[in-house]
Short mmCIF file of C-alpha atoms in Angstrom, two decimals:
data_model
loop_
_atom_site.label_atom_id
_atom_site.label_comp_id
_atom_site.label_asym_id
_atom_site.label_seq_id
_atom_site.Cartn_x
_atom_site.Cartn_y
_atom_site.Cartn_z
CA MET T 1 86.55 112.72 95.50
CA MET T 2 87.97 116.11 96.33
CA SER T 3 89.75 117.46 93.32
CA GLU T 4 93.48 117.91 93.50
CA LYS T 5 95.42 120.94 92.42
CA LYS T 6 96.77 120.73 88.94
CA GLY T 7 99.75 118.41 88.93
CA GLU T 8 99.15 117.39 92.55
CA HIS T 9 98.57 113.68 92.23
CA LEU T 10 100.40 110.50 93.05
CA GLU T 11 102.94 109.17 90.58
CA ARG T 12 102.12 105.92 88.80
CA GLY T 13 105.52 104.32 89.19
CA LEU T 14 104.80 100.77 90.40
CA LYS T 15 105.30 97.94 87.93
CA ASN T 16 103.47 94.60 87.95
CA ARG T 17 106.38 92.91 89.74
CA HIS T 18 106.22 95.60 92.44
CA ILE T 19 102.45 95.16 92.86
CA GLN T 20 102.83 91.38 93.25
CA MET T 21 105.65 91.64 95.76
CA ILE T 22 103.85 94.34 97.76
CA ALA T 23 101.01 91.89 98.36
CA LEU T 24 103.40 88.99 99.01
CA GLY T 25 105.50 91.14 101.33
CA GLY T 26 102.48 92.09 103.40
CA ALA T 27 101.14 88.55 103.66
CA ILE T 28 104.34 86.53 104.22
CA GLY T 29 105.84 87.65 107.49
CA THR T 30 105.73 87.04 111.22
CA GLY T 31 102.36 85.28 110.86
CA LEU T 32 103.95 82.50 108.80
CA PHE T 33 107.47 82.36 110.22
CA TYR T 34 106.40 82.35 113.88
CA GLY T 35 102.60 82.23 114.03
CA SER T 36 102.43 78.94 112.16
CA GLY T 37 103.85 77.17 115.23
CA GLU T 38 100.92 78.37 117.36
CA ALA T 39 98.47 77.29 114.66
CA ILE T 40 100.00 73.81 114.43
CA ALA T 41 99.74 73.48 118.22
CA LEU T 42 96.00 74.25 118.01
CA THR T 43 95.03 71.74 115.33
CA GLY T 44 97.99 69.57 114.23
CA PRO T 45 98.29 68.45 110.58
CA SER T 46 94.78 69.71 109.76
CA ILE T 47 96.32 73.19 109.74
CA ILE T 48 96.74 72.47 106.02
CA LEU T 49 92.94 72.44 105.64
CA ALA T 50 92.66 75.60 107.76
CA TYR T 51 94.97 77.45 105.35
CA ILE T 52 93.02 76.18 102.35
CA ILE T 53 89.76 77.46 103.88
CA GLY T 54 91.27 80.79 104.91
CA GLY T 55 92.99 81.18 101.54
CA ALA T 56 89.72 80.56 99.67
CA ILE T 57 87.95 83.25 101.71
CA ILE T 58 90.74 85.77 101.21
CA TYR T 59 90.87 84.98 97.49
CA MET T 60 87.19 85.92 97.22
CA ILE T 61 87.89 89.17 99.09
CA MET T 62 90.86 89.85 96.80
CA ARG T 63 88.69 89.33 93.74
CA MET T 64 86.07 91.77 95.06
CA LEU T 65 88.71 94.38 95.83
CA GLY T 66 90.49 93.64 92.54
CA GLU T 67 87.27 94.24 90.61
CA MET T 68 86.75 97.64 92.22
CA ALA T 69 90.41 98.69 92.06
CA THR T 70 90.68 97.74 88.39
CA GLN T 71 87.48 99.61 87.54
CA GLU T 72 88.56 102.70 89.49
CA PRO T 73 92.32 102.62 90.28
CA VAL T 74 92.57 105.22 93.05
CA SER T 75 94.76 105.59 96.11
CA GLY T 76 93.13 104.39 99.30
CA ALA T 77 90.97 101.93 97.33
CA PHE T 78 88.32 100.52 99.67
CA SER T 79 88.00 103.70 101.74
CA HIS T 80 87.15 105.53 98.50
CA PHE T 81 84.73 102.79 97.45
CA ALA T 82 83.07 102.62 100.87
CA TYR T 83 82.52 106.36 100.83
CA LYS T 84 81.36 106.60 97.23
CA TYR T 85 79.11 103.52 97.03
CA TRP T 86 77.88 103.12 100.63
CA GLY T 87 78.01 106.47 102.37
CA PRO T 88 80.09 109.08 104.23
CA PHE T 89 80.40 107.21 107.53
CA PRO T 90 81.36 103.83 105.98
CA GLY T 91 84.10 105.65 104.04
CA PHE T 92 85.25 107.37 107.21
CA LEU T 93 85.21 104.05 109.10
CA ALA T 94 86.98 102.04 106.38
CA GLY T 95 89.82 104.52 106.00
CA TRP T 96 90.57 105.21 109.65
CA ASN T 97 90.18 101.55 110.61
CA TYR T 98 92.73 100.48 108.01
CA TRP T 99 95.07 103.22 109.13
CA LEU T 100 94.80 101.98 112.74
CA LEU T 101 95.30 98.38 111.59
CA TYR T 102 98.67 99.13 110.06
CA ILE T 103 99.68 101.37 112.95
CA LEU T 104 99.16 98.34 115.21
CA VAL T 105 100.93 95.97 112.82
CA SER T 106 103.79 98.45 112.32
CA MET T 107 104.17 98.81 116.08
CA VAL T 108 104.50 95.05 116.50
CA GLU T 109 106.97 94.68 113.63
CA LEU T 110 109.10 97.63 114.71
CA THR T 111 109.28 96.27 118.24
CA VAL T 112 110.34 92.76 117.19
CA ILE T 113 112.98 94.18 114.83
CA GLY T 114 114.86 95.40 117.90
CA ALA T 115 114.50 91.98 119.48
CA TYR T 116 115.87 90.20 116.39
CA VAL T 117 119.01 92.37 116.31
CA HIS T 118 119.29 91.89 120.07
CA TYR T 119 119.70 88.15 119.31
CA TRP T 120 123.10 88.93 117.72
CA LEU T 121 124.02 91.99 119.77
CA PRO T 122 122.66 91.44 123.28
CA GLU T 123 124.42 94.54 124.64
CA PHE T 124 122.96 96.81 121.95
CA PRO T 125 119.74 98.56 123.10
CA PRO T 126 116.81 97.25 120.99
CA TRP T 127 115.10 100.64 120.93
CA ILE T 128 118.05 102.13 119.01
CA THR T 129 117.65 99.47 116.32
CA SER T 130 113.91 100.13 116.12
CA LEU T 131 114.49 103.87 115.83
CA ALA T 132 117.15 103.43 113.15
CA VAL T 133 114.86 101.22 111.04
CA LEU T 134 111.97 103.68 111.51
CA VAL T 135 114.08 106.58 110.22
CA PHE T 136 115.56 104.58 107.33
CA ILE T 137 112.24 103.17 106.08
CA THR T 138 110.51 106.54 106.48
CA LEU T 139 113.20 108.17 104.31
CA ILE T 140 112.81 105.42 101.70
CA ASN T 141 109.07 106.07 101.58
CA LEU T 142 109.64 109.82 101.15
CA MET T 143 112.11 109.54 98.28
CA ASN T 144 110.35 107.84 95.40
CA VAL T 145 107.54 105.33 94.99
CA LYS T 146 109.74 103.30 92.62
CA LEU T 147 112.42 103.11 95.33
CA TYR T 148 109.82 101.86 97.81
CA GLY T 149 108.70 99.29 95.23
CA GLU T 150 112.27 98.11 94.67
CA PHE T 151 112.98 97.73 98.39
CA GLU T 152 109.74 95.82 98.90
CA PHE T 153 110.47 93.64 95.86
CA TRP T 154 113.84 92.49 97.25
CA PHE T 155 112.60 92.16 100.84
CA ALA T 156 109.74 89.97 99.69
CA LEU T 157 111.93 88.02 97.28
CA LEU T 158 114.24 87.00 100.14
CA LYS T 159 111.27 85.56 102.05
CA VAL T 160 110.02 83.72 98.98
CA VAL T 161 113.48 82.26 98.22
CA THR T 162 113.77 81.04 101.83
CA ILE T 163 110.42 79.25 101.63
CA VAL T 164 111.26 77.75 98.23
CA CYS T 165 114.56 76.43 99.63
CA LEU T 166 112.67 74.88 102.53
CA ILE T 167 110.19 73.19 100.19
CA VAL T 168 112.91 71.89 97.84
CA LEU T 169 115.17 70.59 100.62
CA GLY T 170 112.15 69.22 102.46
CA GLY T 171 111.00 67.42 99.33
CA ILE T 172 114.40 65.74 99.07
CA VAL T 173 114.18 64.63 102.71
CA ILE T 174 110.60 63.36 102.24
CA PHE T 175 111.10 61.44 98.99
CA PHE T 176 114.79 60.50 98.97
CA GLY T 177 116.24 61.17 102.40
CA LEU T 178 119.14 63.38 103.43
CA ASN T 179 121.63 62.06 105.98
CA GLY T 180 119.13 59.26 106.55
CA PRO T 181 116.18 57.38 105.02
CA ALA T 182 113.26 59.11 103.30
CA VAL T 183 110.74 60.26 105.93
CA GLY T 184 107.64 60.00 103.72
CA PHE T 185 104.25 61.39 104.77
CA THR T 186 103.45 59.22 107.78
CA ASN T 187 103.92 62.08 110.26
CA LEU T 188 100.81 63.72 108.79
CA TRP T 189 98.56 61.06 110.35
CA GLY T 190 100.81 59.00 112.62
CA HIS T 191 100.39 61.05 115.80
CA GLY T 192 96.70 61.14 116.60
CA GLY T 193 95.48 61.30 113.02
CA PHE T 194 95.05 64.22 110.62
CA PHE T 195 92.56 65.86 113.05
CA PRO T 196 94.16 65.19 116.46
CA LYS T 197 92.28 68.10 118.06
CA GLY T 198 89.04 67.47 116.18
CA SER T 199 86.93 70.08 114.41
CA ALA T 200 87.20 72.41 117.42
CA GLY T 201 90.97 72.62 117.00
CA LEU T 202 90.57 73.36 113.29
CA LEU T 203 88.16 76.21 114.03
CA MET T 204 90.39 77.74 116.71
CA ALA T 205 93.40 77.60 114.37
CA LEU T 206 91.49 79.75 111.86
CA THR T 207 91.94 82.79 114.14
CA VAL T 208 95.72 82.51 113.75
CA VAL T 209 95.50 81.60 110.07
CA MET T 210 93.46 84.68 109.18
CA PHE T 211 96.01 87.01 110.76
CA SER T 212 98.64 85.40 108.52
CA PHE T 213 96.71 86.47 105.41
CA GLY T 214 96.57 90.11 106.48
CA GLY T 215 98.37 92.37 104.01
CA THR T 216 97.09 90.90 100.75
CA GLU T 217 94.71 93.87 100.42
CA LEU T 218 97.75 96.13 99.83
CA VAL T 219 97.16 95.45 96.13
CA GLY T 220 94.16 97.77 96.38
CA ILE T 221 96.13 100.45 98.21
CA ALA T 222 98.82 100.41 95.51
CA ALA T 223 96.30 100.73 92.64
CA GLY T 224 96.61 104.53 92.63
CA GLU T 225 100.30 104.29 91.77
CA ALA T 226 100.29 101.30 89.39
CA ASP T 227 101.54 102.35 85.94
CA ASP T 228 99.00 100.11 84.16
CA PRO T 229 96.35 99.20 86.77
CA ARG T 230 93.86 97.58 84.40
CA THR T 231 96.52 95.02 83.50
CA SER T 232 98.70 94.77 86.61
CA ILE T 233 95.96 94.61 89.28
CA PRO T 234 94.08 91.59 87.80
CA ARG T 235 97.37 89.82 87.06
CA ALA T 236 98.64 90.45 90.58
CA VAL T 237 95.41 89.25 92.22
CA LYS T 238 95.41 86.04 90.19
CA GLN T 239 99.10 85.27 90.67
CA VAL T 240 99.57 86.34 94.28
CA MET T 241 96.87 84.15 95.78
CA TRP T 242 97.97 80.82 94.33
CA ARG T 243 101.57 81.63 95.15
CA ILE T 244 100.69 82.39 98.75
CA LEU T 245 98.73 79.14 99.04
CA ILE T 246 101.65 77.16 97.58
CA PHE T 247 104.16 78.84 99.88
CA TYR T 248 102.03 78.39 103.00
CA ILE T 249 100.63 74.94 102.33
CA GLY T 250 103.81 73.62 100.71
CA ALA T 251 105.96 74.84 103.59
CA LEU T 252 103.59 73.48 106.24
CA ILE T 253 103.36 70.06 104.59
CA VAL T 254 107.16 69.86 104.51
CA ILE T 255 107.47 70.97 108.14
CA MET T 256 104.95 68.43 109.45
CA CYS T 257 106.27 65.57 107.31
CA ILE T 258 109.82 66.01 108.58
CA MET T 259 108.87 66.57 112.24
CA PRO T 260 105.87 65.19 114.14
CA TRP T 261 103.47 68.02 114.93
CA THR T 262 103.71 67.06 118.59
CA ASP T 263 107.41 68.01 118.57
CA ILE T 264 106.67 71.36 116.91
CA SER T 265 103.98 72.26 119.46
CA THR T 266 106.01 71.71 122.64
CA LYS T 267 106.52 74.72 124.90
CA GLU T 268 110.23 74.86 124.06
CA SER T 269 109.65 74.62 120.30
CA LEU T 270 107.03 77.38 120.34
CA MET T 271 109.68 79.78 121.61
CA THR T 272 111.31 79.71 118.17
CA SER T 273 110.19 79.46 114.56
CA PRO T 274 109.18 76.10 113.04
CA PHE T 275 111.40 77.12 110.12
CA VAL T 276 114.44 77.23 112.42
CA LEU T 277 113.54 73.78 113.76
CA ILE T 278 113.25 72.28 110.28
CA PHE T 279 116.43 73.83 108.88
CA THR T 280 118.23 72.49 111.96
CA LYS T 281 116.63 69.06 111.48
CA ILE T 282 117.67 68.99 107.81
CA GLY T 283 121.23 69.77 108.85
CA ILE T 284 121.75 73.32 107.57
CA PRO T 285 124.67 74.97 109.46
CA ALA T 286 123.83 78.03 111.53
CA ALA T 287 120.11 77.58 110.80
CA ALA T 288 119.09 79.82 113.68
CA HIS T 289 121.24 82.69 112.40
CA ILE T 290 119.99 82.29 108.83
CA MET T 291 116.35 82.32 109.91
CA ASN T 292 116.89 85.20 112.32
CA PHE T 293 118.16 87.24 109.37
CA VAL T 294 115.20 86.22 107.20
CA VAL T 295 112.68 87.02 109.93
CA LEU T 296 114.41 90.35 110.53
CA THR T 297 114.04 91.30 106.86
CA ALA T 298 110.46 90.01 106.93
CA ALA T 299 109.63 92.39 109.78
CA ILE T 300 111.32 95.29 107.96
CA SER T 301 109.32 94.39 104.85
CA VAL T 302 105.99 94.49 106.68
CA TYR T 303 106.93 97.77 108.36
CA ASN T 304 107.90 99.16 104.94
CA SER T 305 104.45 98.20 103.60
CA GLY T 306 102.79 99.63 106.71
CA ILE T 307 104.35 103.08 106.30
CA TYR T 308 103.48 103.04 102.59
CA SER T 309 99.83 102.03 103.07
CA ASN T 310 99.25 104.39 106.00
CA GLY T 311 100.51 107.37 104.03
CA ARG T 312 98.23 106.56 101.08
CA MET T 313 95.22 105.92 103.31
CA LEU T 314 95.60 109.30 105.04
CA TYR T 315 96.01 110.92 101.61
CA SER T 316 92.77 109.28 100.48
CA LEU T 317 90.95 110.31 103.68
CA ALA T 318 92.09 113.89 103.17
CA GLU T 319 90.79 113.80 99.59
CA GLN T 320 87.40 112.75 100.93
CA GLY T 321 87.36 115.48 103.58
CA ASN T 322 87.63 112.88 106.35
CA ALA T 323 91.10 114.01 107.44
CA PRO T 324 92.90 117.39 107.43
CA LYS T 325 93.74 118.62 103.95
CA LEU T 326 97.35 118.90 105.11
CA PHE T 327 97.67 115.14 104.49
CA MET T 328 97.19 115.77 100.75
CA LYS T 329 100.45 117.73 100.56
CA LEU T 330 102.92 116.06 98.17
CA ASN T 331 106.66 116.54 97.99
CA ALA T 332 108.67 116.96 94.79
CA ASN T 333 108.63 113.17 94.29
CA LYS T 334 104.78 113.08 94.38
CA ILE T 335 104.83 111.38 97.80
CA PRO T 336 102.24 112.36 100.49
CA GLN T 337 105.01 113.45 102.82
CA VAL T 338 102.91 114.82 105.70
CA ALA T 339 100.77 111.65 105.77
CA VAL T 340 103.87 109.44 105.76
CA LEU T 341 105.63 111.46 108.48
CA PHE T 342 102.53 111.58 110.69
CA SER T 343 102.05 107.81 110.43
CA SER T 344 105.72 107.24 111.18
CA LEU T 345 105.50 109.50 114.24
CA CYS T 346 102.42 107.65 115.52
CA THR T 347 104.26 104.36 115.09
CA LEU T 348 107.14 105.72 117.16
CA LEU T 349 104.74 106.76 119.93
CA VAL T 350 103.03 103.38 120.15
CA VAL T 351 106.39 101.59 120.18
CA VAL T 352 107.34 103.68 123.21
CA VAL T 353 104.04 102.73 124.83
CA ASN T 354 104.68 99.07 123.98
CA TYR T 355 107.96 99.18 125.91
CA LEU T 356 106.16 100.60 128.95
CA VAL T 357 103.18 98.25 129.23
CA PRO T 358 103.34 94.93 131.13
CA ASP T 359 104.28 91.58 129.61
CA GLY T 360 101.66 90.17 127.27
CA ALA T 361 101.05 93.44 125.42
CA PHE T 362 102.49 91.90 122.24
CA MET T 363 99.75 89.25 121.92
CA ARG T 364 97.00 91.69 122.89
CA ILE T 365 98.08 94.06 120.14
CA MET T 366 98.19 91.16 117.66
CA SER T 367 94.59 90.22 118.53
CA LEU T 368 93.54 93.87 118.12
CA ALA T 369 95.20 93.92 114.70
CA THR T 370 93.29 90.76 113.74
CA ALA T 371 90.01 92.40 114.79
CA ALA T 372 90.82 95.49 112.71
CA ALA T 373 91.65 93.27 109.72
CA LEU T 374 88.29 91.50 110.06
CA ILE T 375 86.50 94.86 109.94
CA THR T 376 88.43 95.78 106.77
CA TRP T 377 87.67 92.50 104.99
CA MET T 378 84.02 92.53 106.02
CA MET T 379 83.62 96.06 104.69
CA ILE T 380 85.21 95.08 101.36
CA ALA T 381 82.62 92.30 100.98
CA LEU T 382 79.75 94.65 101.85
CA VAL T 383 80.97 97.60 99.78
CA HIS T 384 81.35 95.34 96.77
CA LEU T 385 77.60 94.61 96.95
CA PHE T 386 76.82 98.32 96.62
CA PHE T 387 79.50 98.77 93.97
CA ARG T 388 78.11 96.01 91.76
CA GLN T 389 74.57 97.36 92.13
CA LYS T 390 75.72 100.77 90.89
CA MET T 391 77.60 99.24 87.98
CA VAL T 392 74.51 97.25 86.94
CA ALA T 393 72.27 100.32 87.31
CA LYS T 394 74.59 102.36 85.07
CA ASN T 395 74.91 99.41 82.65
CA GLU T 396 78.69 99.77 82.89
CA ALA T 397 80.90 96.92 81.69
CA ILE T 398 83.08 95.42 84.43
CA THR T 399 86.70 94.79 83.43
CA PHE T 400 87.68 92.23 86.10
CA LYS T 401 84.48 90.63 87.40
CA SER T 402 84.51 88.89 90.78
CA PRO T 403 82.99 85.37 90.62
CA LEU T 404 80.06 83.99 92.64
CA TYR T 405 78.50 87.41 93.29
CA PRO T 406 76.57 87.91 95.57
CA VAL T 407 76.83 84.48 97.24
CA ALA T 408 80.56 84.90 97.85
CA ASN T 409 79.94 88.21 99.64
CA PHE T 410 77.51 86.68 102.14
CA ILE T 411 79.75 83.64 102.69
CA CYS T 412 82.69 85.94 103.52
CA VAL T 413 80.67 88.10 105.93
CA ALA T 414 79.33 85.01 107.74
CA PHE T 415 82.86 83.57 107.94
CA PHE T 416 84.29 86.76 109.47
CA LEU T 417 81.49 86.92 112.04
CA MET T 418 82.38 83.33 112.96
CA ILE T 419 86.05 84.32 113.40
CA ILE T 420 85.03 87.13 115.75
CA ALA T 421 83.05 84.62 117.83
CA LEU T 422 86.03 82.25 117.84
CA LEU T 423 88.31 85.05 119.04
CA TYR T 424 86.01 85.50 122.03
CA ILE T 425 85.86 81.76 122.74
CA ASN T 426 89.66 81.59 122.41
CA GLY T 427 90.05 84.17 125.20
CA SER T 428 90.77 87.27 123.10
CA HIS T 429 87.96 89.18 124.81
CA ILE T 430 89.70 92.55 124.54
CA ALA T 431 89.81 92.30 120.74
CA VAL T 432 86.10 91.45 120.50
CA TYR T 433 85.07 94.22 122.90
CA ALA T 434 87.31 96.66 121.04
CA ILE T 435 85.38 96.25 117.76
CA PRO T 436 82.13 98.01 118.84
CA ALA T 437 84.12 100.44 121.02
CA TRP T 438 86.34 101.46 118.10
CA ILE T 439 83.39 101.82 115.73
CA GLY T 440 81.70 103.98 118.38
CA VAL T 441 84.76 106.22 118.72
CA LEU T 442 84.90 106.67 114.95
CA PHE T 443 81.18 107.46 114.81
CA ILE T 444 81.63 110.17 117.44
CA GLY T 445 84.57 111.53 115.46
CA PHE T 446 82.46 111.49 112.31
CA LEU T 447 79.62 113.37 114.04
CA PHE T 448 82.09 115.95 115.36
CA LYS T 449 83.50 116.41 111.86
CA SER T 450 80.00 116.81 110.44
CA MET T 451 78.92 119.33 113.10
CA SER T 452 82.12 121.31 112.68
CA GLY T 453 81.08 122.11 109.12
CA SER T 454 83.65 119.91 107.32
CA THR T 455 82.44 118.86 103.92
CA THR T 456 83.03 115.64 102.10
CA LYS T 457 82.86 115.48 98.37
CA ALA T 458 82.63 112.40 96.26
CA GLU T 459 82.55 111.52 92.65
CA VAL T 460 79.11 110.47 91.53
#
């Protein structure tokens, strides 16, 4: 890695609770609160199995990333590892791809934030709300990493509390009844069986499920600012994954027990969140307003994480020589201010573009974000192979060893290739075509950088 000036390095100000909530905040958002309805429509009650499969794959990826981040806690995590253990172009690709991923995700979240406020204030222009949130969150990310951690902690906690309330109230309805008899579990198999759409429906639902898990890799991004990474990173990886699985699977079981999946997947129901439907069904007053507030904070939380991760990724790319050195500039609070401001500005530009493009742009951007996430996860699995080989060659003890190496790596790569094929079958052709096109653009950029005489230094 390119050496920093004396004193010019990121502050390690994130506690274990911040690290855990950063990962939870990135993974529990629009994908769960709204995307789960689309997933249920594709496969019915077997969506539970789809989340178990997807969660197992992501857990293996998290363990691989956790092993590397614990061994070498640096900002930008997998971009650094890809560069150091695979080569200059993989490092270039990993970093810029992840930066683009969260630009796309941030664009989506910032756009829907305006729509959520528009629900309460229909006369208030949504773009003003989006701009206000952009400025506010950008300022938060420029002030202090601890302040960012605190905001993300409380944003994520609100989402977690909402899901826990749903599970508890749903459990009462299922086992004891509330304003009526106990509903039991019969809705899980009483409307066409547990696999009403067969194995094909289960496979198609995986494309939606995997987008929902995007954001868990933020643990690796935050490693460079964890105050005790060798303790907090392994603990966060272990705790976050089972909590996510409980929140997702527990919430989905409750939702489908209380309401038949056929009612959730109607055209009218898909226009709102399954969580709104269930809170209304349970009898919670003003359920739509409560959930609109929760989803609003969820979108702000993901945007908060997006600005944070993009700033750190550009900082890491600049360290490697794969981005202008200007992105390494830190402010008095040890925040990469130029990288954060540039990412925020790019987000603003793509939001403007999003307002100008025809209807349907939202889903196209979501599919592009899924494709970018698949590239990131696949590269983590591949880079980990090279990382472990180097560790073995140097006879270096591994602090937080990933299980099932190297079988798990090949299983994950094969799974992600299958998801790409399913995206194509499911009609998301633009996302599939964009993968080789994007890699080609980055390769051209890498060649231009190399020919221009830019140098890239790495630790050996």
